PDB file of C-alpha atoms in Angstrom:
ATOM      1  CA  MET A 184      -0.290  24.540 -12.875  1.00 72.00           C
ATOM      2  CA  GLU A 185       2.927  22.902 -14.147  1.00 83.00           C
ATOM      3  CA  ILE A 186       6.121  22.484 -12.363  1.00 85.00           C
ATOM      4  CA  ILE A 187       8.161  23.913 -15.237  1.00 88.00           C
ATOM      5  CA  THR A 188       5.998  26.965 -15.021  1.00 91.00           C
ATOM      6  CA  ILE A 189       6.966  27.462 -11.471  1.00 90.00           C
ATOM      7  CA  ARG A 190      10.587  27.070 -12.557  1.00 89.00           C
ATOM      8  CA  TYR A 191      10.099  29.874 -15.016  1.00 91.00           C
ATOM      9  CA  PHE A 192       8.470  31.998 -12.323  1.00 92.00           C
ATOM     10  CA  LEU A 193      11.436  31.524 -10.037  1.00 92.00           C
ATOM     11  CA  SER A 194      13.924  32.505 -12.689  1.00 92.00           C
ATOM     12  CA  LEU A 195      11.935  35.485 -13.694  1.00 93.00           C
ATOM     13  CA  ALA A 196      11.792  36.528  -9.996  1.00 93.00           C
ATOM     14  CA  GLU A 197      15.601  36.251  -9.828  1.00 92.00           C
ATOM     15  CA  HIS A 198      16.224  38.434 -12.918  1.00 93.00           C
ATOM     16  CA  LEU A 199      13.165  40.623 -13.021  1.00 93.00           C
ATOM     17  CA  ASN A 200      13.718  40.521 -16.843  1.00 93.00           C
ATOM     18  CA  PHE A 201      11.587  38.427 -19.168  1.00 93.00           C
ATOM     19  CA  SER A 202      14.177  38.348 -21.882  1.00 92.00           C
ATOM     20  CA  GLN A 203      17.100  37.285 -19.697  1.00 93.00           C
ATOM     21  CA  ALA A 204      14.758  34.618 -17.795  1.00 92.00           C
ATOM     22  CA  ALA A 205      13.696  33.274 -21.101  1.00 92.00           C
ATOM     23  CA  GLU A 206      17.243  32.910 -22.393  1.00 92.00           C
ATOM     24  CA  GLU A 207      18.072  31.008 -19.138  1.00 92.00           C
ATOM     25  CA  ASN A 208      15.378  28.359 -19.836  1.00 91.00           C
ATOM     26  CA  ASN A 209      16.083  28.188 -23.443  1.00 90.00           C
ATOM     27  CA  ILE A 210      12.429  29.201 -24.536  1.00 91.00           C
ATOM     28  CA  SER A 211      11.376  32.165 -26.649  1.00 93.00           C
ATOM     29  CA  GLN A 212      10.406  35.303 -24.809  1.00 91.00           C
ATOM     30  CA  SER A 213       6.911  34.990 -26.252  1.00 93.00           C
ATOM     31  CA  SER A 214       6.157  31.511 -25.002  1.00 92.00           C
ATOM     32  CA  PHE A 215       7.904  32.440 -21.712  1.00 92.00           C
ATOM     33  CA  SER A 216       5.497  35.325 -21.250  1.00 93.00           C
ATOM     34  CA  LYS A 217       2.457  33.109 -22.150  1.00 93.00           C
ATOM     35  CA  ALA A 218       3.601  30.618 -19.452  1.00 93.00           C
ATOM     36  CA  ILE A 219       3.834  33.278 -16.782  1.00 93.00           C
ATOM     37  CA  LYS A 220       0.472  34.667 -17.826  1.00 94.00           C
ATOM     38  CA  ARG A 221      -0.944  31.098 -17.616  1.00 93.00           C
ATOM     39  CA  LEU A 222       0.438  30.556 -14.250  1.00 92.00           C
ATOM     40  CA  GLU A 223      -1.254  33.987 -13.060  1.00 92.00           C
ATOM     41  CA  GLY A 224      -4.518  32.659 -14.361  1.00 93.00           C
ATOM     42  CA  ASP A 225      -4.305  29.434 -12.716  1.00 91.00           C
ATOM     43  CA  LEU A 226      -3.666  30.962  -9.332  1.00 92.00           C
ATOM     44  CA  GLY A 227      -6.164  33.648  -9.726  1.00 93.00           C
ATOM     45  CA  VAL A 228      -3.745  36.524  -8.759  1.00 94.00           C
ATOM     46  CA  GLN A 229      -1.332  38.839 -10.513  1.00 94.00           C
ATOM     47  CA  LEU A 230       2.437  37.833  -9.720  1.00 94.00           C
ATOM     48  CA  ILE A 231       4.330  40.305 -11.897  1.00 94.00           C
ATOM     49  CA  ASP A 232       3.873  44.084 -11.725  1.00 94.00           C
ATOM     50  CA  ARG A 233       4.528  44.999 -15.512  1.00 91.00           C
ATOM     51  CA  SER A 234       3.863  48.475 -15.098  1.00 91.00           C
ATOM     52  CA  ARG A 235       7.259  49.240 -13.448  1.00 86.00           C
ATOM     53  CA  HIS A 236      10.857  49.178 -15.125  1.00 85.00           C
ATOM     54  CA  PRO A 237      12.378  46.862 -14.236  1.00 87.00           C
ATOM     55  CA  ILE A 238       9.344  44.583 -13.437  1.00 93.00           C
ATOM     56  CA  ALA A 239       8.621  43.676  -9.790  1.00 93.00           C
ATOM     57  CA  LEU A 240       6.883  41.144  -7.793  1.00 94.00           C
ATOM     58  CA  THR A 241       3.466  42.101  -6.660  1.00 95.00           C
ATOM     59  CA  PRO A 242       2.866  41.224  -2.767  1.00 94.00           C
ATOM     60  CA  ALA A 243       1.013  38.187  -3.974  1.00 94.00           C
ATOM     61  CA  GLY A 244       4.165  37.280  -6.264  1.00 92.00           C
ATOM     62  CA  LYS A 245       6.401  37.863  -3.384  1.00 94.00           C
ATOM     63  CA  CYS A 246       4.336  35.494  -1.112  1.00 95.00           C
ATOM     64  CA  PHE A 247       4.243  32.810  -3.933  1.00 92.00           C
ATOM     65  CA  HIS A 248       7.945  33.139  -4.557  1.00 93.00           C
ATOM     66  CA  ASP A 249       9.009  32.729  -0.805  1.00 92.00           C
ATOM     67  CA  ARG A 250       6.857  29.611  -0.506  1.00 91.00           C
ATOM     68  CA  MET A 251       7.925  28.165  -3.664  1.00 90.00           C
ATOM     69  CA  LEU A 252      11.774  28.873  -2.688  1.00 89.00           C
ATOM     70  CA  GLU A 253      11.114  26.741   0.512  1.00 89.00           C
ATOM     71  CA  LEU A 254       9.896  23.927  -1.470  1.00 86.00           C
ATOM     72  CA  LYS A 255      12.778  24.072  -4.061  1.00 84.00           C
ATOM     73  CA  PRO A 256      15.278  21.950  -2.130  1.00 85.00           C
ATOM     74  CA  GLN A 257      12.739  19.292  -1.497  1.00 84.00           C
ATOM     75  CA  TYR A 258      11.848  19.069  -5.174  1.00 81.00           C
ATOM     76  CA  GLN A 259      15.430  18.924  -6.179  1.00 78.00           C
ATOM     77  CA  GLN A 260      15.848  16.118  -3.655  1.00 75.00           C
ATOM     78  CA  ALA A 261      12.946  14.289  -5.000  1.00 76.00           C
ATOM     79  CA  MET A 262      14.409  14.610  -8.452  1.00 74.00           C
ATOM     80  CA  GLU A 263      17.715  13.262  -7.270  1.00 68.00           C
ATOM     81  CA  GLU A 264      16.139  10.277  -5.783  1.00 66.00           C
ATOM     82  CA  LEU A 265      14.033   9.566  -8.956  1.00 69.00           C
ATOM     83  CA  ALA A 266      16.970   9.794 -10.910  1.00 64.00           C
ATOM     84  CA  ALA A 267      18.729   7.273  -8.739  1.00 58.00           C
ATOM     85  CA  PHE A 268      15.703   4.945  -8.959  1.00 55.00           C
ATOM     86  CA  ALA A 269      15.810   5.098 -12.883  1.00 58.00           C
ATOM     87  CA  LYS A 270      19.577   4.200 -12.676  1.00 56.00           C
ATOM     88  CA  GLY A 271      19.075   1.578 -10.208  1.00 53.00           C
ATOM     89  CA  ASP A 272      21.146   3.248  -7.543  1.00 82.00           C
ATOM     90  CA  THR A 273      18.751   3.231  -4.757  1.00 88.00           C
ATOM     91  CA  ILE A 274      18.709   0.234  -2.330  1.00 93.00           C
ATOM     92  CA  ARG A 275      15.127  -0.472  -0.715  1.00 94.00           C
ATOM     93  CA  LEU A 276      16.101  -1.942   2.681  1.00 97.00           C
ATOM     94  CA  PHE A 277      13.911  -3.567   5.438  1.00 97.00           C
ATOM     95  CA  ILE A 278      15.334  -4.373   8.888  1.00 97.00           C
ATOM     96  CA  CYS A 279      14.201  -6.370  11.618  1.00 95.00           C
ATOM     97  CA  PRO A 280      14.392  -5.671  14.615  1.00 93.00           C
ATOM     98  CA  ARG A 281      14.831  -1.976  14.871  1.00 90.00           C
ATOM     99  CA  SER A 282      18.698  -1.643  15.632  1.00 90.00           C
ATOM    100  CA  PHE A 283      20.873   1.609  15.906  1.00 92.00           C
ATOM    101  CA  GLN A 284      24.084  -0.761  14.944  1.00 93.00           C
ATOM    102  CA  TYR A 285      22.417  -1.521  11.715  1.00 95.00           C
ATOM    103  CA  LYS A 286      21.784   2.162  11.093  1.00 94.00           C
ATOM    104  CA  MET A 287      25.330   2.960  11.876  1.00 96.00           C
ATOM    105  CA  ALA A 288      26.573   0.418   9.375  1.00 97.00           C
ATOM    106  CA  ILE A 289      24.315   1.813   6.757  1.00 96.00           C
ATOM    107  CA  GLU A 290      25.730   5.426   7.400  1.00 96.00           C
ATOM    108  CA  GLU A 291      29.238   4.103   7.009  1.00 96.00           C
ATOM    109  CA  PHE A 292      28.419   2.380   3.802  1.00 96.00           C
ATOM    110  CA  LEU A 293      26.824   5.605   2.505  1.00 94.00           C
ATOM    111  CA  GLN A 294      29.986   7.401   3.256  1.00 94.00           C
ATOM    112  CA  GLN A 295      32.029   5.171   1.245  1.00 94.00           C
ATOM    113  CA  GLU A 296      29.441   4.619  -1.620  1.00 91.00           C
ATOM    114  CA  LYS A 297      28.326   8.449  -1.955  1.00 86.00           C
ATOM    115  CA  ASP A 298      26.570   7.645  -5.455  1.00 86.00           C
ATOM    116  CA  ILE A 299      24.188   5.150  -3.767  1.00 90.00           C
ATOM    117  CA  ARG A 300      21.241   5.861  -1.720  1.00 90.00           C
ATOM    118  CA  VAL A 301      19.434   3.576   0.860  1.00 94.00           C
ATOM    119  CA  ARG A 302      15.731   3.927   1.584  1.00 93.00           C
ATOM    120  CA  MET A 303      15.281   2.194   4.972  1.00 94.00           C
ATOM    121  CA  GLU A 304      12.327   0.959   6.873  1.00 95.00           C
ATOM    122  CA  GLU A 305      12.148  -1.158  10.149  1.00 95.00           C
ATOM    123  CA  THR A 306       9.839  -3.623  11.855  1.00 95.00           C
ATOM    124  CA  SER A 307       9.879  -5.471  15.182  1.00 93.00           C
ATOM    125  CA  ASP A 308       7.832  -8.385  13.825  1.00 94.00           C
ATOM    126  CA  ILE A 309      10.075 -11.220  12.210  1.00 94.00           C
ATOM    127  CA  SER A 310       6.985 -12.750  10.655  1.00 93.00           C
ATOM    128  CA  GLU A 311       6.708  -9.821   8.190  1.00 93.00           C
ATOM    129  CA  VAL A 312      10.018  -9.938   6.622  1.00 95.00           C
ATOM    130  CA  THR A 313       9.599 -12.649   3.885  1.00 94.00           C
ATOM    131  CA  GLN A 314       6.172 -11.435   2.852  1.00 93.00           C
ATOM    132  CA  ALA A 315       7.426  -7.933   2.649  1.00 94.00           C
ATOM    133  CA  LEU A 316      10.383  -8.997   0.436  1.00 95.00           C
ATOM    134  CA  GLN A 317       8.227 -11.056  -1.818  1.00 93.00           C
ATOM    135  CA  SER A 318       5.783  -8.126  -2.353  1.00 93.00           C
ATOM    136  CA  GLY A 319       8.571  -6.420  -4.352  1.00 91.00           C
ATOM    137  CA  LYS A 320       8.657  -3.407  -1.995  1.00 93.00           C
ATOM    138  CA  TYR A 321      12.243  -4.110  -0.834  1.00 95.00           C
ATOM    139  CA  ASP A 322      15.415  -5.180  -2.608  1.00 94.00           C
ATOM    140  CA  PHE A 323      16.926  -6.665   0.653  1.00 97.00           C
ATOM    141  CA  VAL A 324      16.013  -7.586   4.285  1.00 97.00           C
ATOM    142  CA  ILE A 325      18.364  -7.860   7.005  1.00 97.00           C
ATOM    143  CA  SER A 326      16.834  -9.958   9.780  1.00 97.00           C
ATOM    144  CA  PRO A 327      17.397 -13.057  11.895  1.00 96.00           C
ATOM    145  CA  ARG A 328      16.728 -16.031   9.643  1.00 95.00           C
ATOM    146  CA  PRO A 329      12.964 -16.852   9.522  1.00 94.00           C
ATOM    147  CA  PHE A 330      11.927 -20.074  10.731  1.00 91.00           C
ATOM    148  CA  ASP A 331       9.992 -20.691   7.264  1.00 88.00           C
ATOM    149  CA  LEU A 332      12.001 -19.588   4.494  1.00 90.00           C
ATOM    150  CA  PRO A 333      10.273 -19.723   1.049  1.00 91.00           C
ATOM    151  CA  GLU A 334      11.899 -21.312  -1.916  1.00 91.00           C
ATOM    152  CA  ASP A 335      12.161 -17.980  -3.857  1.00 93.00           C
ATOM    153  CA  VAL A 336      13.949 -16.073  -1.065  1.00 95.00           C
ATOM    154  CA  ARG A 337      17.702 -16.495  -0.757  1.00 95.00           C
ATOM    155  CA  ALA A 338      19.550 -16.107   2.603  1.00 96.00           C
ATOM    156  CA  THR A 339      23.067 -15.160   3.008  1.00 96.00           C
ATOM    157  CA  VAL A 340      24.484 -15.375   6.565  1.00 97.00           C
ATOM    158  CA  LEU A 341      25.934 -11.947   7.849  1.00 97.00           C
ATOM    159  CA  TYR A 342      26.846 -13.102  11.183  1.00 96.00           C
ATOM    160  CA  ASP A 343      26.093 -16.165  13.720  1.00 95.00           C
ATOM    161  CA  ASP A 344      23.914 -15.985  16.761  1.00 94.00           C
ATOM    162  CA  ALA A 345      21.916 -18.160  19.046  1.00 93.00           C
ATOM    163  CA  LEU A 346      18.578 -18.010  21.057  1.00 94.00           C
ATOM    164  CA  TYR A 347      18.717 -18.681  24.690  1.00 95.00           C
ATOM    165  CA  LEU A 348      16.174 -18.917  27.456  1.00 96.00           C
ATOM    166  CA  LEU A 349      17.141 -16.583  30.062  1.00 95.00           C
ATOM    167  CA  ALA A 350      16.060 -17.319  33.654  1.00 94.00           C
ATOM    168  CA  GLU A 351      16.904 -16.207  37.301  1.00 93.00           C
ATOM    169  CA  ALA A 352      19.738 -18.451  38.843  1.00 90.00           C
ATOM    170  CA  SER A 353      17.226 -19.887  41.462  1.00 91.00           C
ATOM    171  CA  SER A 354      14.529 -20.692  38.929  1.00 92.00           C
ATOM    172  CA  PRO A 355      14.059 -24.634  38.269  1.00 92.00           C
ATOM    173  CA  LEU A 356      14.829 -24.015  34.640  1.00 93.00           C
ATOM    174  CA  ALA A 357      18.370 -22.478  35.348  1.00 91.00           C
ATOM    175  CA  ALA A 358      19.765 -25.884  36.425  1.00 89.00           C
ATOM    176  CA  ARG A 359      18.877 -27.569  33.076  1.00 92.00           C
ATOM    177  CA  SER A 360      21.694 -28.099  30.241  1.00 92.00           C
ATOM    178  CA  SER A 361      18.987 -27.299  27.650  1.00 95.00           C
ATOM    179  CA  VAL A 362      15.328 -26.856  27.274  1.00 96.00           C
ATOM    180  CA  SER A 363      12.554 -27.460  24.806  1.00 96.00           C
ATOM    181  CA  LEU A 364      10.026 -24.856  23.742  1.00 96.00           C
ATOM    182  CA  LYS A 365       7.176 -27.204  24.581  1.00 93.00           C
ATOM    183  CA  GLU A 366       8.218 -27.076  28.227  1.00 93.00           C
ATOM    184  CA  LEU A 367       7.469 -23.412  28.304  1.00 95.00           C
ATOM    185  CA  ASP A 368       3.689 -23.907  28.330  1.00 94.00           C
ATOM    186  CA  GLY A 369       2.298 -21.595  30.723  1.00 95.00           C
ATOM    187  CA  GLN A 370       5.372 -19.840  31.590  1.00 95.00           C
ATOM    188  CA  VAL A 371       5.456 -16.072  32.036  1.00 96.00           C
ATOM    189  CA  VAL A 372       7.755 -14.698  29.302  1.00 96.00           C
ATOM    190  CA  PHE A 373       8.902 -11.073  29.525  1.00 94.00           C
ATOM    191  CA  GLY A 374      10.162  -9.043  26.486  1.00 92.00           C
ATOM    192  CA  ALA A 375      10.246  -5.865  24.697  1.00 90.00           C
ATOM    193  CA  SER A 376       8.537  -5.401  21.329  1.00 90.00           C
ATOM    194  CA  TYR A 377      10.772  -7.457  19.334  1.00 93.00           C
ATOM    195  CA  THR A 378      11.387 -10.167  21.757  1.00 93.00           C
ATOM    196  CA  ARG A 379       7.741 -10.429  22.574  1.00 92.00           C
ATOM    197  CA  LEU A 380       6.706 -10.857  18.948  1.00 93.00           C
ATOM    198  CA  LEU A 381       9.564 -13.316  18.482  1.00 95.00           C
ATOM    199  CA  THR A 382       8.142 -15.422  21.187  1.00 95.00           C
ATOM    200  CA  CYS A 383       4.766 -15.430  19.559  1.00 94.00           C
ATOM    201  CA  GLU A 384       6.337 -16.443  16.142  1.00 94.00           C
ATOM    202  CA  LEU A 385       7.993 -19.208  18.084  1.00 95.00           C
ATOM    203  CA  ALA A 386       4.873 -20.335  19.861  1.00 95.00           C
ATOM    204  CA  ARG A 387       3.271 -20.505  16.346  1.00 93.00           C
ATOM    205  CA  ARG A 388       6.033 -22.344  14.662  1.00 93.00           C
ATOM    206  CA  PHE A 389       6.908 -25.003  17.375  1.00 94.00           C
ATOM    207  CA  GLY A 390       3.396 -25.331  19.238  1.00 94.00           C
ATOM    208  CA  PHE A 391       3.685 -24.068  22.898  1.00 95.00           C
ATOM    209  CA  SER A 392       1.553 -21.709  24.732  1.00 95.00           C
ATOM    210  CA  PRO A 393       3.485 -19.162  26.906  1.00 95.00           C
ATOM    211  CA  ARG A 394       1.764 -16.409  28.952  1.00 95.00           C
ATOM    212  CA  ILE A 395       3.115 -13.151  27.655  1.00 92.00           C
ATOM    213  CA  PRO A 396       1.885 -10.086  29.908  1.00 88.00           C
ATOM    214  CA  PRO A 397       0.554  -7.085  28.182  1.00 81.00           C
ATOM    215  CA  SER A 398       2.534  -3.996  27.932  1.00 74.00           C
ATOM    216  CA  PRO A 399       2.469  -2.171  31.336  1.00 70.00           C
ATOM    217  CA  GLU A 400       0.359   1.032  31.354  1.00 71.00           C
ATOM    218  CA  GLY A 401      -0.290   0.830  27.587  1.00 68.00           C
ATOM    219  CA  ARG A 402       3.363   1.316  26.719  1.00 77.00           C
ATOM    220  CA  GLU A 403       5.973  -0.878  25.173  1.00 80.00           C
ATOM    221  CA  MET A 404       8.066  -2.612  27.770  1.00 85.00           C
ATOM    222  CA  ARG A 405      11.942  -1.668  27.375  1.00 88.00           C
ATOM    223  CA  ARG A 406      14.447  -4.640  27.341  1.00 89.00           C
ATOM    224  CA  GLN A 407      16.131  -3.441  30.348  1.00 89.00           C
ATOM    225  CA  GLU A 408      12.642  -3.520  32.308  1.00 91.00           C
ATOM    226  CA  ALA A 409      11.917  -6.927  30.869  1.00 92.00           C
ATOM    227  CA  ILE A 410      15.383  -8.325  31.984  1.00 91.00           C
ATOM    228  CA  HIS A 411      15.016  -6.584  35.289  1.00 91.00           C
ATOM    229  CA  ARG A 412      11.698  -8.588  35.858  1.00 92.00           C
ATOM    230  CA  ILE A 413      13.324 -11.816  34.788  1.00 93.00           C
ATOM    231  CA  SER A 414      16.278 -11.225  37.316  1.00 91.00           C
ATOM    232  CA  MET A 415      13.687 -10.797  40.059  1.00 92.00           C
ATOM    233  CA  ASN A 416      12.307 -14.512  39.097  1.00 93.00           C
ATOM    234  CA  LEU A 417       9.016 -12.994  37.789  1.00 95.00           C
ATOM    235  CA  GLY A 418       9.105 -14.956  34.534  1.00 95.00           C
ATOM    236  CA  ILE A 419      11.642 -16.050  31.896  1.00 96.00           C
ATOM    237  CA  GLY A 420      12.880 -14.385  28.618  1.00 95.00           C
ATOM    238  CA  ILE A 421      13.864 -15.540  25.130  1.00 96.00           C
ATOM    239  CA  TYR A 422      16.919 -13.574  23.729  1.00 94.00           C
ATOM    240  CA  SER A 423      19.644 -13.698  21.218  1.00 92.00           C
ATOM    241  CA  SER A 424      23.094 -13.965  22.823  1.00 90.00           C
ATOM    242  CA  ARG A 425      24.462 -10.781  21.489  1.00 88.00           C
ATOM    243  CA  ASP A 426      21.510  -8.951  23.058  1.00 88.00           C
ATOM    244  CA  LEU A 427      22.589 -10.303  26.502  1.00 87.00           C
ATOM    245  CA  ARG A 428      26.267  -9.024  26.708  1.00 80.00           C
ATOM    246  CA  PRO A 429      25.476  -5.741  28.594  1.00 79.00           C
ATOM    247  CA  TYR A 430      23.687  -7.954  31.304  1.00 76.00           C
ATOM    248  CA  ARG A 431      26.234 -10.599  31.828  1.00 62.00           C
ATOM    249  CA  ASN A 432      26.882  -9.828  35.486  1.00 57.00           C
ATOM    250  CA  VAL A 433      23.643 -10.115  36.711  1.00 65.00           C
ATOM    251  CA  ASN A 434      22.266 -13.198  38.517  1.00 85.00           C
ATOM    252  CA  MET A 435      20.856 -14.990  35.712  1.00 89.00           C
ATOM    253  CA  ARG A 436      21.527 -18.027  33.468  1.00 92.00           C
ATOM    254  CA  CYS A 437      21.255 -18.747  29.785  1.00 93.00           C
ATOM    255  CA  ILE A 438      19.957 -22.206  28.756  1.00 95.00           C
ATOM    256  CA  PRO A 439      20.131 -23.473  25.111  1.00 95.00           C
ATOM    257  CA  ILE A 440      16.812 -24.114  23.214  1.00 96.00           C
ATOM    258  CA  ARG A 441      17.013 -27.351  21.503  1.00 95.00           C
ATOM    259  CA  GLU A 442      14.546 -26.315  18.646  1.00 95.00           C
ATOM    260  CA  VAL A 443      16.630 -23.456  17.629  1.00 94.00           C
ATOM    261  CA  PRO A 444      20.401 -24.462  17.904  1.00 90.00           C
ATOM    262  CA  ASP A 445      21.449 -21.375  15.912  1.00 93.00           C
ATOM    263  CA  PHE A 446      19.764 -18.123  14.890  1.00 95.00           C
ATOM    264  CA  PRO A 447      22.003 -16.265  12.498  1.00 96.00           C
ATOM    265  CA  VAL A 448      21.305 -12.775  11.118  1.00 97.00           C
ATOM    266  CA  VAL A 449      20.775 -12.987   7.252  1.00 97.00           C
ATOM    267  CA  LEU A 450      20.679 -10.891   4.306  1.00 97.00           C
ATOM    268  CA  LEU A 451      17.285 -11.847   2.304  1.00 97.00           C
ATOM    269  CA  GLU A 452      16.575 -11.264  -1.375  1.00 96.00           C
ATOM    270  CA  ARG A 453      14.544 -12.546  -4.038  1.00 95.00           C
ATOM    271  CA  SER A 454      16.159 -15.462  -5.899  1.00 91.00           C
ATOM    272  CA  GLY A 455      16.965 -15.366  -9.521  1.00 83.00           C
ATOM    273  CA  GLU A 456      16.280 -11.664  -9.696  1.00 80.00           C
ATOM    274  CA  LYS A 457      18.856  -9.573 -11.808  1.00 76.00           C
ATOM    275  CA  GLY A 458      20.575  -6.992  -9.543  1.00 76.00           C
ATOM    276  CA  SER A 459      22.173  -3.697 -10.412  1.00 84.00           C
ATOM    277  CA  GLN A 460      25.754  -2.645  -9.784  1.00 88.00           C
ATOM    278  CA  ALA A 461      24.492  -0.866  -6.641  1.00 90.00           C
ATOM    279  CA  LYS A 462      22.918  -3.949  -5.391  1.00 92.00           C
ATOM    280  CA  HIS A 463      26.121  -5.932  -5.935  1.00 93.00           C
ATOM    281  CA  ARG A 464      28.190  -3.455  -3.992  1.00 94.00           C
ATOM    282  CA  PHE A 465      25.583  -3.172  -1.199  1.00 95.00           C
ATOM    283  CA  ARG A 466      25.509  -6.956  -0.804  1.00 95.00           C
ATOM    284  CA  LYS A 467      29.347  -7.455  -0.825  1.00 96.00           C
ATOM    285  CA  TRP A 468      29.855  -4.562   1.738  1.00 97.00           C
ATOM    286  CA  ILE A 469      27.226  -5.576   4.063  1.00 97.00           C
ATOM    287  CA  THR A 470      28.138  -9.100   4.034  1.00 97.00           C
ATOM    288  CA  GLU A 471      31.771  -8.266   4.884  1.00 97.00           C
ATOM    289  CA  ASN A 472      31.198  -5.485   7.322  1.00 97.00           C
ATOM    290  CA  LEU A 473      27.998  -5.739   9.367  1.00 96.00           C
ATOM    291  CA  VAL A 474      29.559  -7.954  11.789  1.00 95.00           C
ATOM    292  CA  HIS A 475      32.018  -5.066  12.958  1.00 95.00           C
ATOM    293  CA  PHE A 476      28.872  -2.893  14.018  1.00 95.00           C
ATOM    294  CA  VAL A 477      27.248  -5.533  16.237  1.00 93.00           C
ATOM    295  CA  PRO A 478      28.363  -6.791  19.806  1.00 89.00           C
ATOM    296  CA  GLU A 479      30.422  -9.765  20.032  1.00 88.00           C
ATOM    297  CA  ARG A 480      28.409 -13.260  20.571  1.00 88.00           C
ATOM    298  CA  LEU A 481      28.109 -13.865  24.526  1.00 86.00           C
ATOM    299  CA  ASP A 482      30.456 -16.385  25.917  1.00 86.00           C
ATOM    300  CA  VAL A 483      27.474 -18.413  27.638  1.00 86.00           C
ATOM    301  CA  GLU A 484      29.734 -20.565  29.797  1.00 85.00           C
ATOM    302  CA  LYS A 485      31.460 -17.423  31.305  1.00 84.00           C
ATOM    303  CA  PHE A 486      27.992 -15.825  31.763  1.00 84.00           C
ATOM    304  CA  ASN A 487      26.534 -18.848  33.690  1.00 83.00           C
ATOM    305  CA  ARG A 488      29.719 -19.234  35.790  1.00 76.00           C
ATOM    306  CA  LYS A 489      29.438 -15.582  36.880  1.00 61.00           C
ATOM    307  CA  THR A 490      25.794 -16.211  37.928  1.00 53.00           C
ATOM    308  CA  TYR A 491      26.993 -18.845  40.467  1.00 48.00           C
ATOM    309  CA  GLY A 492      29.968 -16.971  41.711  1.00 47.00           C
ATOM    310  CA  GLN A 493      32.641 -19.174  40.299  1.00 44.00           C
TER     311      GLN A 493
END
């Protein structure tokens, strides 16, 4: 059974006339009739009642027609997407971490660039991003800058950020002006999915062994819950400054991490690869505009003053 034959059948069901349907599809009536016969043979049922004038759909034909009509929009969308791939107008994007702000930015881009499509996938694991890009599955990655950047991957800074240790104000670590990751050996570190995986990657890269509690009741801990546990001095956390803006009035303190003085979000792409016009437009837009969709960077001095009521 061929797709074009199904298209012939849908046309015949619309006109209920072999001659008109054949003319609409630019095919001779004889070839058109043979195609419909072949479709009936493939399906093992009669679709057309040829004894009536005008012809009519049999009950089986009506059933097949209704189901194929339901699939028609999906088929048309698939053809449009494949055409966009052929022209190089589809951007394959990988995002880390999952972010509704990034999705809002992409939606705005698509509103402005209606002839470009973006196929987007997400991950919470920063350790996956460079390998995913190198595999050729994606054109771009938006992610905090990986700690190990391969030579064949180019990074363009989209906006700056920094990592901080988050501790309750009475914690011994809260009085420090900065902290080394190696000092966090054995410390309980709370975090949601992305933060937990980021902590694991930091531990692998910089050689320390934090205690990361398992997710409660087999579910992923939410950021709000993790920070609440930190505020109760049950442990510490490692967070990007922009992620902490909603929590700036609670009794906690941010401490700079010496090994990671900055942690910018970057656009990753393969070096030396020839880009399409669509890729050029996406690169230019996202570089200029993504920063407007994310929270402002945290004023850490102000955050820390508030924790001590100053």
